[in-house]
mmCIF file of C-alpha atoms in Angstrom:
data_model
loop_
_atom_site.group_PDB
_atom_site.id
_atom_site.type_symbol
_atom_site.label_atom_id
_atom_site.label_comp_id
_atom_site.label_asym_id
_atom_site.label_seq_id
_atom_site.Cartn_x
_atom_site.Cartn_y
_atom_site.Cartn_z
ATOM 1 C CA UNK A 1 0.000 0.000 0.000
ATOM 2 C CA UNK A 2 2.543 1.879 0.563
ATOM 3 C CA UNK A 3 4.501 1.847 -2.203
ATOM 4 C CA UNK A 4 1.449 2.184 -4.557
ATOM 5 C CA UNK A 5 0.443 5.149 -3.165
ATOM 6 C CA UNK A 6 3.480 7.165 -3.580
ATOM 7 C CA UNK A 7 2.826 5.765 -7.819
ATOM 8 C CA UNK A 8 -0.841 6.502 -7.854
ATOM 9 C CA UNK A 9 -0.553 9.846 -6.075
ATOM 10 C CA UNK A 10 2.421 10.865 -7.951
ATOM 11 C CA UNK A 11 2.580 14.022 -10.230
ATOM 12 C CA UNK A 12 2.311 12.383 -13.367
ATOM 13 C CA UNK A 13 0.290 11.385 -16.480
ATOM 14 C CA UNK A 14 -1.731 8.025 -15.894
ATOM 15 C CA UNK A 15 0.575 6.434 -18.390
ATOM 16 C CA UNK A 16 3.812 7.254 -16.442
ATOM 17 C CA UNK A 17 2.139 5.161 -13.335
ATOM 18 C CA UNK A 18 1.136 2.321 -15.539
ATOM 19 C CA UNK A 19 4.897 2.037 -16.670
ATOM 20 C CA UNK A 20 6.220 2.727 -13.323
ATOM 21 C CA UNK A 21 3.921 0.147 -11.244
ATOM 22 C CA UNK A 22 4.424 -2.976 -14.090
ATOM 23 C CA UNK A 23 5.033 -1.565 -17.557
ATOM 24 C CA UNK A 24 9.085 -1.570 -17.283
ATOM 25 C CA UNK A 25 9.681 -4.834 -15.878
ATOM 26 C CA UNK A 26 6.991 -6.027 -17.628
ATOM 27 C CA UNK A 27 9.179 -4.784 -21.120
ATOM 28 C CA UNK A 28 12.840 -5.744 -19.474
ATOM 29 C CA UNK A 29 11.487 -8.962 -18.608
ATOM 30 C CA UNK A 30 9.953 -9.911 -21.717
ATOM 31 C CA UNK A 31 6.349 -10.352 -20.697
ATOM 32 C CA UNK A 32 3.600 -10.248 -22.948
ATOM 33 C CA UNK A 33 0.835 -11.082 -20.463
ATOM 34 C CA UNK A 34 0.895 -9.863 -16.979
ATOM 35 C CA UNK A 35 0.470 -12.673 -14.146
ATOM 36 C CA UNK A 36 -3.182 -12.647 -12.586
ATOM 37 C CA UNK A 37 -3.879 -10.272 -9.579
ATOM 38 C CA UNK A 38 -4.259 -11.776 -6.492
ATOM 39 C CA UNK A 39 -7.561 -11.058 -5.187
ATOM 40 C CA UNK A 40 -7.575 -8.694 -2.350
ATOM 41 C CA UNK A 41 -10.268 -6.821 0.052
ATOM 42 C CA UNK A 42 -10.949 -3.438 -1.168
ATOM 43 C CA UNK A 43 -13.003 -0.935 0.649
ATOM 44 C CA UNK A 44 -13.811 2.298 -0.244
ATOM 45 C CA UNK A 45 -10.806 4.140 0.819
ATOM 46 C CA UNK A 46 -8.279 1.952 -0.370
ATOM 47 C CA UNK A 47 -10.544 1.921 -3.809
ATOM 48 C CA UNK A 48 -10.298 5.756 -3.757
ATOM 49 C CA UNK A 49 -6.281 5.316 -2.655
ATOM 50 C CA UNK A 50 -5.798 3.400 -6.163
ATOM 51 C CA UNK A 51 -7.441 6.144 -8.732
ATOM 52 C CA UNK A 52 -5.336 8.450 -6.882
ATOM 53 C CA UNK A 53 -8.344 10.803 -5.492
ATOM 54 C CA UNK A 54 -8.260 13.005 -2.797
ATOM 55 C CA UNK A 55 -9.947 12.143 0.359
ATOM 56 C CA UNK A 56 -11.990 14.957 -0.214
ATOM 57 C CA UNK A 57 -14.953 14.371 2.412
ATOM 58 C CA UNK A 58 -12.870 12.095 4.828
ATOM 59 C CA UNK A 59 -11.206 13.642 7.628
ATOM 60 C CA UNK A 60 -7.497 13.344 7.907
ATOM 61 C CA UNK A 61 -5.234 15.048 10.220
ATOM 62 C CA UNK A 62 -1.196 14.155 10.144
ATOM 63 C CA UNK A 63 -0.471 13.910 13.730
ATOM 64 C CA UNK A 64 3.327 14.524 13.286
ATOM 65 C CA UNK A 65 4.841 16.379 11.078
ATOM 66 C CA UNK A 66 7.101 19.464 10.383
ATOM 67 C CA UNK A 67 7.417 23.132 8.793
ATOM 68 C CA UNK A 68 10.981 24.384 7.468
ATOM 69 C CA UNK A 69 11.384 28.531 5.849
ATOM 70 C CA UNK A 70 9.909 28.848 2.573
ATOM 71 C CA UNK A 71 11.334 27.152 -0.201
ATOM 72 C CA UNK A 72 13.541 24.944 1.520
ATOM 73 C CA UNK A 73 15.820 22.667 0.020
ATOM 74 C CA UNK A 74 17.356 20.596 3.452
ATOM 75 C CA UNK A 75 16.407 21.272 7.572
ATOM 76 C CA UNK A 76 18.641 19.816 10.124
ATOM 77 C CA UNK A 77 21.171 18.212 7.818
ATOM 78 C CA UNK A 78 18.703 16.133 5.667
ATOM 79 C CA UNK A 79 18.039 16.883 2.285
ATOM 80 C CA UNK A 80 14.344 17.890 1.437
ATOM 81 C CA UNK A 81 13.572 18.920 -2.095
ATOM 82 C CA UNK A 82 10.975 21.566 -2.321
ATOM 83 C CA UNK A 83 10.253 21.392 1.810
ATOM 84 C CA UNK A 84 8.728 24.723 2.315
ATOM 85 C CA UNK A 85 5.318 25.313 4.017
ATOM 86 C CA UNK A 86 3.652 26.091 0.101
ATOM 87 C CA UNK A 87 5.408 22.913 -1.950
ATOM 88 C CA UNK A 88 4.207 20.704 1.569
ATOM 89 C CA UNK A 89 0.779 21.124 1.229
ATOM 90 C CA UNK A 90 0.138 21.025 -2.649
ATOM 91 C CA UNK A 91 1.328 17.187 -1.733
ATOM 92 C CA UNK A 92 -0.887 17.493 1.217
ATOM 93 C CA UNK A 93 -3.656 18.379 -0.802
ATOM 94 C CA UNK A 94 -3.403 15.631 -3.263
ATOM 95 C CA UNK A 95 -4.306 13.525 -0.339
ATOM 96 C CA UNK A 96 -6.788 15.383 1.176
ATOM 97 C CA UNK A 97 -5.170 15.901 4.407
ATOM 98 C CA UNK A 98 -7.030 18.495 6.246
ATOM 99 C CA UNK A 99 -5.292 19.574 9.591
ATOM 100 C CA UNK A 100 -1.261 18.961 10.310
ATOM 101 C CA UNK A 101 0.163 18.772 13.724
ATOM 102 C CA UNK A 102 3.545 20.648 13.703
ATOM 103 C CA UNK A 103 6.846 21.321 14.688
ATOM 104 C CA UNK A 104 9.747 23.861 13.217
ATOM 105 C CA UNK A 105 12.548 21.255 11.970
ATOM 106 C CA UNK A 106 14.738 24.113 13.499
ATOM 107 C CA UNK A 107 13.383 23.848 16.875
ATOM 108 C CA UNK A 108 13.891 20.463 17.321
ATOM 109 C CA UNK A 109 17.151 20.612 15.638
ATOM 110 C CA UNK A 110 19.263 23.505 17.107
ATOM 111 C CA UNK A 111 17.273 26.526 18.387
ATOM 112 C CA UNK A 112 13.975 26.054 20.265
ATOM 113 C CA UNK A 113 13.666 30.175 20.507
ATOM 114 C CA UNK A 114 13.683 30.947 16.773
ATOM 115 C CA UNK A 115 11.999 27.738 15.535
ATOM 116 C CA UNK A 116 8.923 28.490 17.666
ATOM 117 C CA UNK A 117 8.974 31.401 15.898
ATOM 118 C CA UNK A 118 9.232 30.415 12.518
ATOM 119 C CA UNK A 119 6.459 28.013 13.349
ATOM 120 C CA UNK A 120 4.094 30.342 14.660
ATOM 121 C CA UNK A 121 4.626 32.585 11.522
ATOM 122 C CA UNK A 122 3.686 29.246 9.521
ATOM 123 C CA UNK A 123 0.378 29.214 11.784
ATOM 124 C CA UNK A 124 -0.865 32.345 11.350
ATOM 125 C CA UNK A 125 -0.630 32.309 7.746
ATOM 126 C CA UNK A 126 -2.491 29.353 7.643
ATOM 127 C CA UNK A 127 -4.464 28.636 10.599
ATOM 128 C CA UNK A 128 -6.992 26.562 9.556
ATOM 129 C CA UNK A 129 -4.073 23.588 8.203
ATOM 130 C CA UNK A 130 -1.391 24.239 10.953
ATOM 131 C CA UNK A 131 -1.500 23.211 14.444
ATOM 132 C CA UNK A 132 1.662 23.857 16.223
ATOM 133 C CA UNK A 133 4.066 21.435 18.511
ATOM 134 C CA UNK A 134 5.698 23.786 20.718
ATOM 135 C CA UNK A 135 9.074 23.218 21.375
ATOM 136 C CA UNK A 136 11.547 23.612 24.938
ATOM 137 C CA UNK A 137 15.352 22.886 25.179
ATOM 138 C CA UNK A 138 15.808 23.320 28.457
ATOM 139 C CA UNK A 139 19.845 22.762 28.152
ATOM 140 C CA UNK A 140 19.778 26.242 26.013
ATOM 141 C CA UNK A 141 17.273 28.285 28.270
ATOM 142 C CA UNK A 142 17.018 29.738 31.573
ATOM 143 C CA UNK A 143 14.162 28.802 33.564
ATOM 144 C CA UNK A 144 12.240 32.446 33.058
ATOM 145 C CA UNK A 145 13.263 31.510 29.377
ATOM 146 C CA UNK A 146 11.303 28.361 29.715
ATOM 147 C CA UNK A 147 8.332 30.178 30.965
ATOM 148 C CA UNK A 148 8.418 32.743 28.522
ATOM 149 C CA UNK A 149 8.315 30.050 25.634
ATOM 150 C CA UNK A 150 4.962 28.615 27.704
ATOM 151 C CA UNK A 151 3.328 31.615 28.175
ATOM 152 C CA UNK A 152 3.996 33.061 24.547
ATOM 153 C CA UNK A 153 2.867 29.546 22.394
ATOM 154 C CA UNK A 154 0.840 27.770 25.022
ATOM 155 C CA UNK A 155 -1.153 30.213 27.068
ATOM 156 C CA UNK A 156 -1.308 33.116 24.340
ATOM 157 C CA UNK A 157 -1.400 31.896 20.705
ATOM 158 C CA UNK A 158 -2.843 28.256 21.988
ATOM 159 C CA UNK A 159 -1.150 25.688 20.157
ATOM 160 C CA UNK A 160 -1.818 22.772 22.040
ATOM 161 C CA UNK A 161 0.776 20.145 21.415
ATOM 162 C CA UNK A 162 4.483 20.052 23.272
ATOM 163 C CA UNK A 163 7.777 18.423 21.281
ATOM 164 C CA UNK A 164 10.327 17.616 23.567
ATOM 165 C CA UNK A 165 13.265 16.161 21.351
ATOM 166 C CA UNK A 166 15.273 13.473 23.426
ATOM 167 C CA UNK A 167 17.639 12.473 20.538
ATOM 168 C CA UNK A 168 18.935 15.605 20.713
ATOM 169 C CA UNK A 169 19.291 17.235 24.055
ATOM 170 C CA UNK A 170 19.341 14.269 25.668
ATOM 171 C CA UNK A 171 17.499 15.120 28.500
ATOM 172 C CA UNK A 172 15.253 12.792 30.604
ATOM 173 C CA UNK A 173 11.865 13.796 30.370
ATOM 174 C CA UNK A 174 11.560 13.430 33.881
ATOM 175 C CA UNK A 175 14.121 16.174 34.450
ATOM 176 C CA UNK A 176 12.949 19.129 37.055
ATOM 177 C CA UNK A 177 13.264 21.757 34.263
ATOM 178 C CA UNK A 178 10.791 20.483 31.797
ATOM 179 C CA UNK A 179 8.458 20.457 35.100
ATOM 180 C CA UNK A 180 6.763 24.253 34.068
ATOM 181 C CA UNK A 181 5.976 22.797 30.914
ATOM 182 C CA UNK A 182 4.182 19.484 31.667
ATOM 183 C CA UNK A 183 2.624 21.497 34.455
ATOM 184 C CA UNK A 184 1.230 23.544 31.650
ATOM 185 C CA UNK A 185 0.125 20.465 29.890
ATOM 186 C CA UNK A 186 -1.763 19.183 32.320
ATOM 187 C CA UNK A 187 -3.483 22.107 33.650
ATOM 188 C CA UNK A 188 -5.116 22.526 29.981
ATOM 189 C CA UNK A 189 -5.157 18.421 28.581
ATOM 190 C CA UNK A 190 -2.471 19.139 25.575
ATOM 191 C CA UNK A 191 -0.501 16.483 24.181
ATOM 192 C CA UNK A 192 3.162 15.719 23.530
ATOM 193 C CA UNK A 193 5.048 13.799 20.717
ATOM 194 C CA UNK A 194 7.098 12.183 22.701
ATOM 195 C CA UNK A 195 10.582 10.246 21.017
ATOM 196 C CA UNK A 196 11.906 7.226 22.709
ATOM 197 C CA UNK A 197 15.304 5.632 23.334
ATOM 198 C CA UNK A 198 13.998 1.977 24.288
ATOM 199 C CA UNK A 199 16.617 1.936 27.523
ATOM 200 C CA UNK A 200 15.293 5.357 29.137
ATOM 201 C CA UNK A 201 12.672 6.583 27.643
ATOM 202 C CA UNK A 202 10.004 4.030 28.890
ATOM 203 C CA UNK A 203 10.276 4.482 32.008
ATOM 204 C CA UNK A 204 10.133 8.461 31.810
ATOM 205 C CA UNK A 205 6.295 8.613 30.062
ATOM 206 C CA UNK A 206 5.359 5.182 31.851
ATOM 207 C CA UNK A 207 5.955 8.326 35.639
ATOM 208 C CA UNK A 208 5.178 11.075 33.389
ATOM 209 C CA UNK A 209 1.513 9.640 32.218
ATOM 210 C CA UNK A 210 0.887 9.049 35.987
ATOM 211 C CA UNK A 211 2.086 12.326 37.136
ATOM 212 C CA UNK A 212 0.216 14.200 35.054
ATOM 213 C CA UNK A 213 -3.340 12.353 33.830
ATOM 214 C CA UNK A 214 -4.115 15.080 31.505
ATOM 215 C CA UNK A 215 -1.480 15.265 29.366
ATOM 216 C CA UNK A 216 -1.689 12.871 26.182
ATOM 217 C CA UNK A 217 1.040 11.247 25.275
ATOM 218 C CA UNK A 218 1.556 10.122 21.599
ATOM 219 C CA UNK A 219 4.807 7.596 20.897
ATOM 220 C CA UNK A 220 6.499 8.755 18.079
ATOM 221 C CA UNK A 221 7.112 5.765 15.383
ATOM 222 C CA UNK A 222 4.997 3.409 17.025
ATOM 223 C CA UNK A 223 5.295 1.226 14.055
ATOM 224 C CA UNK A 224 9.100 1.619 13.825
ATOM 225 C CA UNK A 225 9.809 -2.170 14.630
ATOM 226 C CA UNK A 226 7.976 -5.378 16.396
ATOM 227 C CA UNK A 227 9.791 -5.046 18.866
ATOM 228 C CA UNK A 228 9.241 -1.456 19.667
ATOM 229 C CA UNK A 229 5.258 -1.594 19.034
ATOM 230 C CA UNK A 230 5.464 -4.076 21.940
ATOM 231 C CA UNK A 231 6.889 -1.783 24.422
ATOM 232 C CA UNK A 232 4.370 1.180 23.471
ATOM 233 C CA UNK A 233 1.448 -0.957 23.222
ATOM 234 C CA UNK A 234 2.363 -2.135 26.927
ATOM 235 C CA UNK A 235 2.467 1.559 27.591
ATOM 236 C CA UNK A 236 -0.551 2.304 26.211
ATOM 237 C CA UNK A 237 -2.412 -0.467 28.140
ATOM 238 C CA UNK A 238 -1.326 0.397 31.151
ATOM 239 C CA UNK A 239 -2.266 4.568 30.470
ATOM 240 C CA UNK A 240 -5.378 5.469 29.161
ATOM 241 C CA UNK A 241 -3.347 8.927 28.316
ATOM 242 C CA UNK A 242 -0.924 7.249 26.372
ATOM 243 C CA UNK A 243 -0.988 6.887 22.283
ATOM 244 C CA UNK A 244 0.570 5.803 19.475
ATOM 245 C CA UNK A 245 1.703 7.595 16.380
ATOM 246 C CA UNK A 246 2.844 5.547 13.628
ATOM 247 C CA UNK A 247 5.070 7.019 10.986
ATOM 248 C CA UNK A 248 8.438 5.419 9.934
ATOM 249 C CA UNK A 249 10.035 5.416 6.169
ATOM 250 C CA UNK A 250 10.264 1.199 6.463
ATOM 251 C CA UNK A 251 6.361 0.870 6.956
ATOM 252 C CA UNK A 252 6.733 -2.711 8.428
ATOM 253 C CA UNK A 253 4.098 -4.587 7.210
ATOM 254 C CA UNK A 254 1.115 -5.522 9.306
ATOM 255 C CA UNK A 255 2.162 -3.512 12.304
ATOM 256 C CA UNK A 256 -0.424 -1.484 11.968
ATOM 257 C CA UNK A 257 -2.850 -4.540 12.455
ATOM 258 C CA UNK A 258 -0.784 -5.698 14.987
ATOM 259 C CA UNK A 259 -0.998 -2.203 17.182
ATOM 260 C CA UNK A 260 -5.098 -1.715 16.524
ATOM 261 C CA UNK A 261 -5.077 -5.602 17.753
ATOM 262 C CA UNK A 262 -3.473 -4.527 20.839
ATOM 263 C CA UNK A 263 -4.800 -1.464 21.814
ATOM 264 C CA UNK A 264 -7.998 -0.777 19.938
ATOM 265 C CA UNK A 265 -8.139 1.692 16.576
ATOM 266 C CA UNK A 266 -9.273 4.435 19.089
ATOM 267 C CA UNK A 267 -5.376 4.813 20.304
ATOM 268 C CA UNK A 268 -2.993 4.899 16.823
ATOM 269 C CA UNK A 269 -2.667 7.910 15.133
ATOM 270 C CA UNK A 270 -1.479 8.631 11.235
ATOM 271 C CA UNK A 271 1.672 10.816 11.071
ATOM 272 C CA UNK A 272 4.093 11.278 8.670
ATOM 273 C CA UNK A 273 7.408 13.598 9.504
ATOM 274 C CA UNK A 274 6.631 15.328 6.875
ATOM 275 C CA UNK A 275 8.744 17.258 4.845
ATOM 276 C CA UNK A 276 11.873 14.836 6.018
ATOM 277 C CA UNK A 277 9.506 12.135 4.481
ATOM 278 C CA UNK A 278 6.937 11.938 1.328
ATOM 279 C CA UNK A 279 3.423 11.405 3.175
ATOM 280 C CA UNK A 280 2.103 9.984 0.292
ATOM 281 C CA UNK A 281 3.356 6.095 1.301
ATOM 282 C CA UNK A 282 2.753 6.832 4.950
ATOM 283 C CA UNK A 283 -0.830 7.325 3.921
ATOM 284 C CA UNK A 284 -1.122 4.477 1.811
ATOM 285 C CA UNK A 285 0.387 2.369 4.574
ATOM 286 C CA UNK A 286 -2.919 3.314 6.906
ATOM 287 C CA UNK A 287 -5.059 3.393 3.618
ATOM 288 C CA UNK A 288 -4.196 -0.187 2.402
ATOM 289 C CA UNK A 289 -4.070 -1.787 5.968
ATOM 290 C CA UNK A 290 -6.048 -4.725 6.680
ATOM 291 C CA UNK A 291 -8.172 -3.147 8.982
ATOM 292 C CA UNK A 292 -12.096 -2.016 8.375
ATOM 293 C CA UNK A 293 -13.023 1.113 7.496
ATOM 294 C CA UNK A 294 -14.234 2.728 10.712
ATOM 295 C CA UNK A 295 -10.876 1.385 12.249
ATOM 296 C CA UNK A 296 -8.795 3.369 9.554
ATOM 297 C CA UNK A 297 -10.962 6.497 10.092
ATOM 298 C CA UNK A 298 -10.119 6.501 13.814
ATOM 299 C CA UNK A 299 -6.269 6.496 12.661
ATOM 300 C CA UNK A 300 -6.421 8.529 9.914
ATOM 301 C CA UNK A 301 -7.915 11.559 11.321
ATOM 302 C CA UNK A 302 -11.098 11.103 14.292
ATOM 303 C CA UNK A 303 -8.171 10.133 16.759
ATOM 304 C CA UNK A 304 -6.532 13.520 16.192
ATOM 305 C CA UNK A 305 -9.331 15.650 16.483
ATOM 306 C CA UNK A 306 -10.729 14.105 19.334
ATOM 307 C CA UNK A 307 -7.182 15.187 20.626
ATOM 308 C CA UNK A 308 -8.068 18.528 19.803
ATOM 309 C CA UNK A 309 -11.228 19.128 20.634
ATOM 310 C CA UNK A 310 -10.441 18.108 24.353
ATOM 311 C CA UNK A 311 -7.884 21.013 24.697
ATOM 312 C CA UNK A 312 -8.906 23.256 27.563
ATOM 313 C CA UNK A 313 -7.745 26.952 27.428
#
């Protein structure tokens, strides 16, 4: 699913995909009659998914994702043709995604200050697409500079998500200066992004979703590996407040199945890490899952807005 997606949603004449998906190594292998399709299940989304339509009248909200300046070519030392706000959401719009939950790639990446910035310039200009993931480095900041950031993003402009960035700072989540902000959190239900190193990382949301009951917590690349879906499933069982976003450029297959098994469709959320990634075969691995339809609506966008419309300002 994945990989079809990216083809059918791709900026090109219908002939291009037909080469593309079997034409070519149909040629180089000498073919003159194409093998049989398996049959498969096809609802009404995945149906839509293969003529390459927008999801027009569904609702679908990318749950992770980021903004970068206008016309951007790389953020953060990764290379990402055409990555600015504009270019993003033309591809957004070929899918039909309605709402995107995001962070500045230069926030998470090297300074907090400005990339809050940059993303709430990205916000305003569009504030019916962008939802903002504020983010903190506490290592860089004071501890009036923390509370500046909160008041300023969080209890004046409203954006209601938090993106603390452990790969980079390195700094346990449970660590006394990032108290201010979950304390913010909680006193208005928001909800974090949350990235995990398997050794630490557990531990710190599995206190942190006690501690503070109405903050939502959504796992970042739930559906990295197996292995890791087990550990944030486990979380998620054991914390009603605890979620899990799927996007990772492998798309294992059936661990999307394997999560909604565990934990219900009501707790996995579509994301894509978008512009760093296409979103077109992150879509197509929630569109193609085998899953039923109500189950991928959850995912692809009632799970999100459920997070939002919870917020309490």
């Amino acid at each position: 699913g994945a990989a079809r997606a990216l083809v059918d949603y791709a900026e090109i004449p219908d002939a291009a995909k037909d080469a593309v998906a079997s034409g070519n190594l149909a040629r180089l292998l000498g073919l003159e009659k194409l093998p049989t399709a398996r049959e498969v299940r096809v609802d009404e989304l995945a149906a839509r998914a293969a003529r390459g339509e927008p999801f027009a009248d569904e609702l679908v909200i990318d749950a992770h994702a980021h903004v970068v300046h206008a016309d951007a070519q790389q953020a953060g030392g990764v290379v990402m043709p055409d990555a600015g706000p504009e270019a993003q959401l033309r591809v957004y719009d070929r899918l039909g995604v309605d709402r995107i939950f995001a962070s500045s790639y230069l926030g998470i990446w090297s300074d907090s200050v400005a990339g809050n910035a940059e993303l709430a310039q990205v916000v305003a200009r569009w504030p019916d697409r962008f939802v903002g993931y504020v983010t903190i480095d506490p290592t860089y900041l004071s501890e009036d500079e923390v509370v500046r950031e909160i008041n300023t993003y969080h209890n004046e402009l409203h954006f209601p998500g938090l993106k603390p960035y452990y790969p980079r700072n390195e700094l346990p989540l449970t660590h006394p200066r990032y108290e201010p902000w979950w304390g913010c959190a909680d006193a208005h239900s928001l909800f974090a992004l949350v990235h995990f190193d398997l050794k630490k990382t557990e531990a710190e949301v599995d206190e942190l979703a006690t501690r503070y009951p109405n903050v939502r917590f959504l796992c970042a690349h739930s559906g990295a590996t197996f292995e890791f879906a087990e550990t944030v499933a486990a979380l998620a069982l054991r914390h009603p407040n605890v979620y899990l976003e799927l996007t990772i450029t492998n798309v294992p297959l059936t661990v999307i199945e394997f999560l909604v098994e565990k934990v219900g469709s009501k707790r996995v959320l579509f994301g894509t890490d978008s512009p760093m990634r296409d979103p077109r075969p992150q879509f197509g691995w929630v569109v193609y899952a085998d899953l039923d339809v109500e189950q991928k609506r959850d995912i692809l966008g009632r799970n999100a807005e459920r997070l939002l419309s919870t917020v309490e300002w």
